[in-house]
Amino acid sequence: MKRAACLLGLLSLGATGAFAQTKAAEIQKYQEAVYPETLLKGQQQGNVLLVGRIDRQGQIRDLRPLAASFPGFVDPAVAAVSAWRFKPAMRDGKPVDIAANVGVRFRVKTEKRGVIPQPILGDLPIFPADASGAKAAPEGFPIRRGIDPKLRAEAVLDVEPQPKARKLTVRAEATSPTGRPYIIFESPVAVPAKAADVHVAVVAPVGADWEEGVWTLRFLADGREAGGGQFWLARDPSRFDFAAALRKQ
């Protein structure tokens, strides 16, 4: 078994040419996380969900853990992701800060691969969306209240492979900067036999009364916490200090 963890970002890892001079952040330096010795010996597996921001110089800032399968995975995940470097995201040809939702997967390379204690997100890209639910900007870009009528999340929920197909009730809850919750998705989701993950697309309208700032999007699977991420919302994102808002959380 390798000591390195399987590390997958929730971030878009390539430029998005469909948005004129608006482009996603591009990863240029990547570092894997080291699998903690005790968890590796016990063949314990799972994920860590981190949130932060990619600044205008392409560095990860204000990184903090949001959820983890085991506490011992958190420090190596943070250490690895802190070393990542990006080509900054661009809007109208200028570098901008964007929200960073990052998932770190730790998996052993044995017949027990994918045996995790409970369902947890592995990927959670969140996008501003148009009225049809289609992406209106790359991943992590702030939602512009009054301009972007919806948000779109393309969640990947990691599950333990089982021999028979089953269903999980998945719920997504958006929480405002002042703690007001909004249930934006709740539905049974089919999990095929032997599947190690299931894709869940969430499209929800942005309320006219939604607060400006950093929002949390958390998921539950059959009533149990399954991790989450963040999205940013402002009437004019260029004038809102998301960095300061992140540091207050």
PDB file of C-alpha atoms in Angstrom:
ATOM      1  CA  MET A   1       0.000   0.000   0.000  1.00  0.00           C
ATOM      2  CA  LYS A   2       1.268   3.458  -0.802  1.00  0.00           C
ATOM      3  CA  ARG A   3       1.614   6.018   1.943  1.00  0.00           C
ATOM      4  CA  ALA A   4       0.320   8.821  -0.246  1.00  0.00           C
ATOM      5  CA  ALA A   5      -3.357   9.695  -0.068  1.00  0.00           C
ATOM      6  CA  CYS A   6      -5.594   9.955  -3.082  1.00  0.00           C
ATOM      7  CA  LEU A   7      -6.168  13.698  -3.296  1.00  0.00           C
ATOM      8  CA  LEU A   8      -8.923  15.136  -5.474  1.00  0.00           C
ATOM      9  CA  GLY A   9      -9.858  18.799  -5.504  1.00  0.00           C
ATOM     10  CA  LEU A  10     -13.424  19.993  -5.676  1.00  0.00           C
ATOM     11  CA  LEU A  11     -12.057  22.776  -7.828  1.00  0.00           C
ATOM     12  CA  SER A  12     -12.212  23.009 -11.582  1.00  0.00           C
ATOM     13  CA  LEU A  13      -8.701  22.128 -12.703  1.00  0.00           C
ATOM     14  CA  GLY A  14      -8.819  23.680 -16.166  1.00  0.00           C
ATOM     15  CA  ALA A  15      -9.632  26.958 -17.869  1.00  0.00           C
ATOM     16  CA  THR A  16     -13.221  27.457 -18.938  1.00  0.00           C
ATOM     17  CA  GLY A  17     -13.272  29.080 -22.338  1.00  0.00           C
ATOM     18  CA  ALA A  18     -17.055  29.238 -22.614  1.00  0.00           C
ATOM     19  CA  PHE A  19     -17.269  32.402 -20.508  1.00  0.00           C
ATOM     20  CA  ALA A  20     -15.318  34.793 -22.769  1.00  0.00           C
ATOM     21  CA  GLN A  21     -12.589  36.356 -20.578  1.00  0.00           C
ATOM     22  CA  THR A  22     -13.934  34.675 -17.470  1.00  0.00           C
ATOM     23  CA  LYS A  23     -11.787  31.652 -16.632  1.00  0.00           C
ATOM     24  CA  ALA A  24     -11.537  29.077 -13.876  1.00  0.00           C
ATOM     25  CA  ALA A  25      -8.469  28.759 -11.690  1.00  0.00           C
ATOM     26  CA  GLU A  26      -5.919  26.290 -13.101  1.00  0.00           C
ATOM     27  CA  ILE A  27      -3.806  24.160 -10.796  1.00  0.00           C
ATOM     28  CA  GLN A  28      -0.067  24.478 -11.494  1.00  0.00           C
ATOM     29  CA  LYS A  29       1.514  22.894  -8.418  1.00  0.00           C
ATOM     30  CA  TYR A  30      -0.047  19.835  -6.793  1.00  0.00           C
ATOM     31  CA  GLN A  31       1.048  17.951  -3.694  1.00  0.00           C
ATOM     32  CA  GLU A  32      -0.407  14.691  -2.394  1.00  0.00           C
ATOM     33  CA  ALA A  33      -1.267  14.185   1.257  1.00  0.00           C
ATOM     34  CA  VAL A  34       0.620  11.649   3.354  1.00  0.00           C
ATOM     35  CA  TYR A  35      -1.524   8.815   4.684  1.00  0.00           C
ATOM     36  CA  PRO A  36      -1.303   8.807   8.518  1.00  0.00           C
ATOM     37  CA  GLU A  37       0.582   5.693   9.659  1.00  0.00           C
ATOM     38  CA  THR A  38      -1.937   4.554  12.261  1.00  0.00           C
ATOM     39  CA  LEU A  39      -4.916   4.940   9.935  1.00  0.00           C
ATOM     40  CA  LEU A  40      -3.045   3.214   7.129  1.00  0.00           C
ATOM     41  CA  LYS A  41      -2.190   0.224   9.320  1.00  0.00           C
ATOM     42  CA  GLY A  42      -5.835  -0.072  10.339  1.00  0.00           C
ATOM     43  CA  GLN A  43      -6.926   0.332   6.703  1.00  0.00           C
ATOM     44  CA  GLN A  44      -9.193   3.196   7.760  1.00  0.00           C
ATOM     45  CA  GLN A  45     -10.404   5.200   4.787  1.00  0.00           C
ATOM     46  CA  GLY A  46     -12.351   8.377   4.232  1.00  0.00           C
ATOM     47  CA  ASN A  47     -12.417  11.979   3.111  1.00  0.00           C
ATOM     48  CA  VAL A  48     -11.660  15.475   4.352  1.00  0.00           C
ATOM     49  CA  LEU A  49     -13.634  18.502   3.144  1.00  0.00           C
ATOM     50  CA  LEU A  50     -11.783  21.829   3.262  1.00  0.00           C
ATOM     51  CA  VAL A  51     -12.962  25.341   2.458  1.00  0.00           C
ATOM     52  CA  GLY A  52     -10.978  28.486   1.761  1.00  0.00           C
ATOM     53  CA  ARG A  53     -10.233  30.778  -1.147  1.00  0.00           C
ATOM     54  CA  ILE A  54      -7.863  31.050  -4.076  1.00  0.00           C
ATOM     55  CA  ASP A  55      -6.507  34.590  -4.096  1.00  0.00           C
ATOM     56  CA  ARG A  56      -5.466  36.786  -7.001  1.00  0.00           C
ATOM     57  CA  GLN A  57      -1.928  35.434  -6.822  1.00  0.00           C
ATOM     58  CA  GLY A  58      -3.135  31.846  -7.088  1.00  0.00           C
ATOM     59  CA  GLN A  59      -2.477  30.837  -3.479  1.00  0.00           C
ATOM     60  CA  ILE A  60      -4.836  28.980  -1.139  1.00  0.00           C
ATOM     61  CA  ARG A  61      -5.814  31.203   1.780  1.00  0.00           C
ATOM     62  CA  ASP A  62      -7.999  30.927   4.907  1.00  0.00           C
ATOM     63  CA  LEU A  63      -8.096  27.137   4.645  1.00  0.00           C
ATOM     64  CA  ARG A  64     -10.089  25.272   7.287  1.00  0.00           C
ATOM     65  CA  PRO A  65     -11.697  21.825   7.655  1.00  0.00           C
ATOM     66  CA  LEU A  66     -15.459  21.490   7.333  1.00  0.00           C
ATOM     67  CA  ALA A  67     -15.838  17.702   7.720  1.00  0.00           C
ATOM     68  CA  ALA A  68     -13.704  14.567   7.995  1.00  0.00           C
ATOM     69  CA  SER A  69     -14.271  10.821   8.193  1.00  0.00           C
ATOM     70  CA  PHE A  70     -11.514  10.607  10.855  1.00  0.00           C
ATOM     71  CA  PRO A  71      -9.823  13.490  12.718  1.00  0.00           C
ATOM     72  CA  GLY A  72      -6.396  12.034  11.911  1.00  0.00           C
ATOM     73  CA  PHE A  73      -6.843  12.809   8.213  1.00  0.00           C
ATOM     74  CA  VAL A  74      -7.271  16.561   8.754  1.00  0.00           C
ATOM     75  CA  ASP A  75      -3.685  17.739   9.354  1.00  0.00           C
ATOM     76  CA  PRO A  76      -2.105  15.929   6.379  1.00  0.00           C
ATOM     77  CA  ALA A  77      -4.926  17.133   4.140  1.00  0.00           C
ATOM     78  CA  VAL A  78      -4.453  20.756   5.198  1.00  0.00           C
ATOM     79  CA  ALA A  79      -0.661  20.496   4.817  1.00  0.00           C
ATOM     80  CA  ALA A  80      -0.923  19.141   1.282  1.00  0.00           C
ATOM     81  CA  VAL A  81      -3.564  21.550  -0.017  1.00  0.00           C
ATOM     82  CA  SER A  82      -1.767  24.541   1.521  1.00  0.00           C
ATOM     83  CA  ALA A  83       1.116  23.808  -0.855  1.00  0.00           C
ATOM     84  CA  TRP A  84      -1.027  23.912  -4.001  1.00  0.00           C
ATOM     85  CA  ARG A  85      -0.547  26.808  -6.400  1.00  0.00           C
ATOM     86  CA  PHE A  86      -2.875  28.011  -9.162  1.00  0.00           C
ATOM     87  CA  LYS A  87      -3.080  30.258 -12.138  1.00  0.00           C
ATOM     88  CA  PRO A  88      -5.672  32.695 -10.746  1.00  0.00           C
ATOM     89  CA  ALA A  89      -9.290  32.789 -11.846  1.00  0.00           C
ATOM     90  CA  MET A  90     -10.127  35.639 -14.214  1.00  0.00           C
ATOM     91  CA  ARG A  91     -13.201  37.807 -14.708  1.00  0.00           C
ATOM     92  CA  ASP A  92     -13.210  40.260 -17.608  1.00  0.00           C
ATOM     93  CA  GLY A  93      -9.502  39.556 -18.037  1.00  0.00           C
ATOM     94  CA  LYS A  94      -8.562  40.465 -14.433  1.00  0.00           C
ATOM     95  CA  PRO A  95      -7.523  38.122 -11.577  1.00  0.00           C
ATOM     96  CA  VAL A  96     -10.192  37.595  -8.899  1.00  0.00           C
ATOM     97  CA  ASP A  97     -10.562  35.740  -5.613  1.00  0.00           C
ATOM     98  CA  ILE A  98     -12.833  32.692  -5.730  1.00  0.00           C
ATOM     99  CA  ALA A  99     -14.260  30.262  -3.203  1.00  0.00           C
ATOM    100  CA  ALA A 100     -12.334  27.003  -2.847  1.00  0.00           C
ATOM    101  CA  ASN A 101     -14.100  23.754  -1.923  1.00  0.00           C
ATOM    102  CA  VAL A 102     -11.512  20.995  -1.724  1.00  0.00           C
ATOM    103  CA  GLY A 103     -11.968  17.284  -1.120  1.00  0.00           C
ATOM    104  CA  VAL A 104      -9.168  14.958  -0.035  1.00  0.00           C
ATOM    105  CA  ARG A 105      -9.722  11.209  -0.397  1.00  0.00           C
ATOM    106  CA  PHE A 106      -7.671   8.664   1.546  1.00  0.00           C
ATOM    107  CA  ARG A 107      -7.950   5.160   0.073  1.00  0.00           C
ATOM    108  CA  VAL A 108      -5.979   1.924   0.554  1.00  0.00           C
ATOM    109  CA  LYS A 109      -5.063  -0.162  -2.486  1.00  0.00           C
ATOM    110  CA  THR A 110      -6.403  -3.506  -1.300  1.00  0.00           C
ATOM    111  CA  GLU A 111      -9.626  -5.450  -1.646  1.00  0.00           C
ATOM    112  CA  LYS A 112     -11.005  -3.146   1.066  1.00  0.00           C
ATOM    113  CA  ARG A 113     -10.625  -0.048  -1.104  1.00  0.00           C
ATOM    114  CA  GLY A 114     -13.619   2.258  -0.689  1.00  0.00           C
ATOM    115  CA  VAL A 115     -14.837   0.841   2.622  1.00  0.00           C
ATOM    116  CA  ILE A 116     -15.686   4.086   4.409  1.00  0.00           C
ATOM    117  CA  PRO A 117     -17.540   4.468   7.715  1.00  0.00           C
ATOM    118  CA  GLN A 118     -20.471   6.413   6.244  1.00  0.00           C
ATOM    119  CA  PRO A 119     -21.344   8.403   3.096  1.00  0.00           C
ATOM    120  CA  ILE A 120     -19.367  11.628   2.711  1.00  0.00           C
ATOM    121  CA  LEU A 121     -18.864  14.086  -0.122  1.00  0.00           C
ATOM    122  CA  GLY A 122     -15.808  13.668  -2.300  1.00  0.00           C
ATOM    123  CA  ASP A 123     -16.454  16.563  -4.696  1.00  0.00           C
ATOM    124  CA  LEU A 124     -18.656  19.640  -4.455  1.00  0.00           C
ATOM    125  CA  PRO A 125     -18.196  22.154  -7.275  1.00  0.00           C
ATOM    126  CA  ILE A 126     -20.698  25.026  -6.961  1.00  0.00           C
ATOM    127  CA  PHE A 127     -21.487  27.435  -9.791  1.00  0.00           C
ATOM    128  CA  PRO A 128     -23.616  30.516 -10.447  1.00  0.00           C
ATOM    129  CA  ALA A 129     -26.429  29.418 -12.780  1.00  0.00           C
ATOM    130  CA  ASP A 130     -28.873  30.966 -15.217  1.00  0.00           C
ATOM    131  CA  ALA A 131     -32.649  30.556 -15.170  1.00  0.00           C
ATOM    132  CA  SER A 132     -32.399  27.150 -16.861  1.00  0.00           C
ATOM    133  CA  GLY A 133     -29.939  25.878 -14.247  1.00  0.00           C
ATOM    134  CA  ALA A 134     -26.973  25.925 -16.636  1.00  0.00           C
ATOM    135  CA  LYS A 135     -23.620  27.207 -15.407  1.00  0.00           C
ATOM    136  CA  ALA A 136     -23.279  30.976 -15.760  1.00  0.00           C
ATOM    137  CA  ALA A 137     -19.641  31.177 -14.573  1.00  0.00           C
ATOM    138  CA  PRO A 138     -16.859  28.777 -13.584  1.00  0.00           C
ATOM    139  CA  GLU A 139     -16.723  26.923 -10.287  1.00  0.00           C
ATOM    140  CA  GLY A 140     -16.185  29.006  -7.168  1.00  0.00           C
ATOM    141  CA  PHE A 141     -17.190  32.336  -8.690  1.00  0.00           C
ATOM    142  CA  PRO A 142     -19.482  34.433  -6.481  1.00  0.00           C
ATOM    143  CA  ILE A 143     -23.200  34.346  -7.189  1.00  0.00           C
ATOM    144  CA  ARG A 144     -24.367  37.817  -8.163  1.00  0.00           C
ATOM    145  CA  ARG A 145     -27.665  38.534  -6.459  1.00  0.00           C
ATOM    146  CA  GLY A 146     -30.086  40.014  -8.956  1.00  0.00           C
ATOM    147  CA  ILE A 147     -28.070  38.727 -11.931  1.00  0.00           C
ATOM    148  CA  ASP A 148     -27.564  34.986 -11.353  1.00  0.00           C
ATOM    149  CA  PRO A 149     -31.046  33.608 -10.614  1.00  0.00           C
ATOM    150  CA  LYS A 150     -29.894  30.152  -9.501  1.00  0.00           C
ATOM    151  CA  LEU A 151     -27.012  28.184  -8.050  1.00  0.00           C
ATOM    152  CA  ARG A 152     -25.847  24.808  -9.302  1.00  0.00           C
ATOM    153  CA  ALA A 153     -23.976  22.192  -7.254  1.00  0.00           C
ATOM    154  CA  GLU A 154     -22.632  18.982  -8.793  1.00  0.00           C
ATOM    155  CA  ALA A 155     -22.025  16.863  -5.714  1.00  0.00           C
ATOM    156  CA  VAL A 156     -20.255  13.509  -5.707  1.00  0.00           C
ATOM    157  CA  LEU A 157     -21.244  11.509  -2.645  1.00  0.00           C
ATOM    158  CA  ASP A 158     -18.790   8.716  -1.813  1.00  0.00           C
ATOM    159  CA  VAL A 159     -20.384   5.547  -0.445  1.00  0.00           C
ATOM    160  CA  GLU A 160     -19.233   2.100   0.607  1.00  0.00           C
ATOM    161  CA  PRO A 161     -19.661  -0.348  -2.310  1.00  0.00           C
ATOM    162  CA  GLN A 162     -22.359  -2.911  -1.560  1.00  0.00           C
ATOM    163  CA  PRO A 163     -23.463  -5.960  -3.577  1.00  0.00           C
ATOM    164  CA  LYS A 164     -27.064  -4.788  -3.945  1.00  0.00           C
ATOM    165  CA  ALA A 165     -28.531  -1.557  -5.296  1.00  0.00           C
ATOM    166  CA  ARG A 166     -30.093   0.721  -2.718  1.00  0.00           C
ATOM    167  CA  LYS A 167     -31.418   4.228  -2.156  1.00  0.00           C
ATOM    168  CA  LEU A 168     -30.231   7.046   0.080  1.00  0.00           C
ATOM    169  CA  THR A 169     -32.282  10.079   1.013  1.00  0.00           C
ATOM    170  CA  VAL A 170     -30.045  13.063   0.294  1.00  0.00           C
ATOM    171  CA  ARG A 171     -30.738  16.508   1.682  1.00  0.00           C
ATOM    172  CA  ALA A 172     -28.918  19.753   0.913  1.00  0.00           C
ATOM    173  CA  GLU A 173     -29.228  22.732   3.211  1.00  0.00           C
ATOM    174  CA  ALA A 174     -27.889  26.218   2.486  1.00  0.00           C
ATOM    175  CA  THR A 175     -27.086  28.265   5.592  1.00  0.00           C
ATOM    176  CA  SER A 176     -26.782  32.037   5.449  1.00  0.00           C
ATOM    177  CA  PRO A 177     -23.926  34.022   7.015  1.00  0.00           C
ATOM    178  CA  THR A 178     -26.151  34.716  10.045  1.00  0.00           C
ATOM    179  CA  GLY A 179     -27.179  31.075  10.395  1.00  0.00           C
ATOM    180  CA  ARG A 180     -30.564  30.969   8.676  1.00  0.00           C
ATOM    181  CA  PRO A 181     -31.107  27.557   7.018  1.00  0.00           C
ATOM    182  CA  TYR A 182     -32.810  26.906   3.677  1.00  0.00           C
ATOM    183  CA  ILE A 183     -33.558  23.359   2.498  1.00  0.00           C
ATOM    184  CA  ILE A 184     -32.828  23.481  -1.236  1.00  0.00           C
ATOM    185  CA  PHE A 185     -32.860  19.751  -2.073  1.00  0.00           C
ATOM    186  CA  GLU A 186     -34.297  16.584  -0.561  1.00  0.00           C
ATOM    187  CA  SER A 187     -34.838  13.413  -2.563  1.00  0.00           C
ATOM    188  CA  PRO A 188     -34.125   9.677  -2.674  1.00  0.00           C
ATOM    189  CA  VAL A 189     -31.018   8.947  -4.746  1.00  0.00           C
ATOM    190  CA  ALA A 190     -30.402   5.565  -6.364  1.00  0.00           C
ATOM    191  CA  VAL A 191     -27.040   3.923  -5.601  1.00  0.00           C
ATOM    192  CA  PRO A 192     -26.194   1.119  -8.065  1.00  0.00           C
ATOM    193  CA  ALA A 193     -24.786  -2.186  -6.893  1.00  0.00           C
ATOM    194  CA  LYS A 194     -21.036  -2.036  -6.172  1.00  0.00           C
ATOM    195  CA  ALA A 195     -20.948   1.745  -6.737  1.00  0.00           C
ATOM    196  CA  ALA A 196     -18.320   3.706  -4.798  1.00  0.00           C
ATOM    197  CA  ASP A 197     -20.005   7.056  -5.408  1.00  0.00           C
ATOM    198  CA  VAL A 198     -23.191   8.656  -6.654  1.00  0.00           C
ATOM    199  CA  HIS A 199     -23.643  11.972  -8.454  1.00  0.00           C
ATOM    200  CA  VAL A 200     -26.225  14.415  -7.128  1.00  0.00           C
ATOM    201  CA  ALA A 201     -27.069  17.553  -9.114  1.00  0.00           C
ATOM    202  CA  VAL A 202     -28.660  20.347  -7.095  1.00  0.00           C
ATOM    203  CA  VAL A 203     -30.173  23.401  -8.799  1.00  0.00           C
ATOM    204  CA  ALA A 204     -31.917  25.957  -6.612  1.00  0.00           C
ATOM    205  CA  PRO A 205     -33.250  29.505  -7.013  1.00  0.00           C
ATOM    206  CA  VAL A 206     -31.396  32.297  -5.249  1.00  0.00           C
ATOM    207  CA  GLY A 207     -33.785  34.177  -2.976  1.00  0.00           C
ATOM    208  CA  ALA A 208     -34.151  37.912  -3.438  1.00  0.00           C
ATOM    209  CA  ASP A 209     -33.745  38.260   0.336  1.00  0.00           C
ATOM    210  CA  TRP A 210     -30.638  36.083   0.623  1.00  0.00           C
ATOM    211  CA  GLU A 211     -27.873  37.773   2.600  1.00  0.00           C
ATOM    212  CA  GLU A 212     -24.572  38.835   1.125  1.00  0.00           C
ATOM    213  CA  GLY A 213     -21.530  36.928   2.311  1.00  0.00           C
ATOM    214  CA  VAL A 214     -20.159  33.407   2.697  1.00  0.00           C
ATOM    215  CA  TRP A 215     -22.805  30.664   2.721  1.00  0.00           C
ATOM    216  CA  THR A 216     -22.422  27.029   3.783  1.00  0.00           C
ATOM    217  CA  LEU A 217     -23.965  24.205   1.768  1.00  0.00           C
ATOM    218  CA  ARG A 218     -24.172  21.023   3.869  1.00  0.00           C
ATOM    219  CA  PHE A 219     -25.396  17.593   2.842  1.00  0.00           C
ATOM    220  CA  LEU A 220     -27.035  14.792   4.799  1.00  0.00           C
ATOM    221  CA  ALA A 221     -27.436  11.162   3.700  1.00  0.00           C
ATOM    222  CA  ASP A 222     -30.227   9.246   5.447  1.00  0.00           C
ATOM    223  CA  GLY A 223     -30.217  11.914   8.120  1.00  0.00           C
ATOM    224  CA  ARG A 224     -26.477  11.730   8.874  1.00  0.00           C
ATOM    225  CA  GLU A 225     -23.977  14.489   8.186  1.00  0.00           C
ATOM    226  CA  ALA A 226     -22.176  13.968   4.874  1.00  0.00           C
ATOM    227  CA  GLY A 227     -19.987  17.062   4.621  1.00  0.00           C
ATOM    228  CA  GLY A 228     -20.397  20.219   2.609  1.00  0.00           C
ATOM    229  CA  GLY A 229     -18.809  23.296   1.138  1.00  0.00           C
ATOM    230  CA  GLN A 230     -19.321  27.018   0.653  1.00  0.00           C
ATOM    231  CA  PHE A 231     -20.520  29.529  -1.897  1.00  0.00           C
ATOM    232  CA  TRP A 232     -20.231  33.298  -2.031  1.00  0.00           C
ATOM    233  CA  LEU A 233     -23.096  35.700  -2.691  1.00  0.00           C
ATOM    234  CA  ALA A 234     -23.145  39.481  -3.219  1.00  0.00           C
ATOM    235  CA  ARG A 235     -24.977  42.049  -5.290  1.00  0.00           C
ATOM    236  CA  ASP A 236     -21.605  43.334  -6.518  1.00  0.00           C
ATOM    237  CA  PRO A 237     -18.847  40.788  -5.717  1.00  0.00           C
ATOM    238  CA  SER A 238     -16.116  43.219  -6.768  1.00  0.00           C
ATOM    239  CA  ARG A 239     -17.052  45.449  -3.828  1.00  0.00           C
ATOM    240  CA  PHE A 240     -17.598  42.738  -1.197  1.00  0.00           C
ATOM    241  CA  ASP A 241     -14.726  41.621   1.055  1.00  0.00           C
ATOM    242  CA  PHE A 242     -15.140  37.830   1.056  1.00  0.00           C
ATOM    243  CA  ALA A 243     -11.680  37.353   2.570  1.00  0.00           C
ATOM    244  CA  ALA A 244     -12.730  39.272   5.670  1.00  0.00           C
ATOM    245  CA  ALA A 245     -16.019  37.372   5.815  1.00  0.00           C
ATOM    246  CA  LEU A 246     -14.166  34.040   5.691  1.00  0.00           C
ATOM    247  CA  ARG A 247     -11.872  35.006   8.529  1.00  0.00           C
ATOM    248  CA  LYS A 248     -14.869  35.868  10.735  1.00  0.00           C
ATOM    249  CA  GLN A 249     -16.315  32.357  10.439  1.00  0.00           C
TER     250      GLN A 249
END
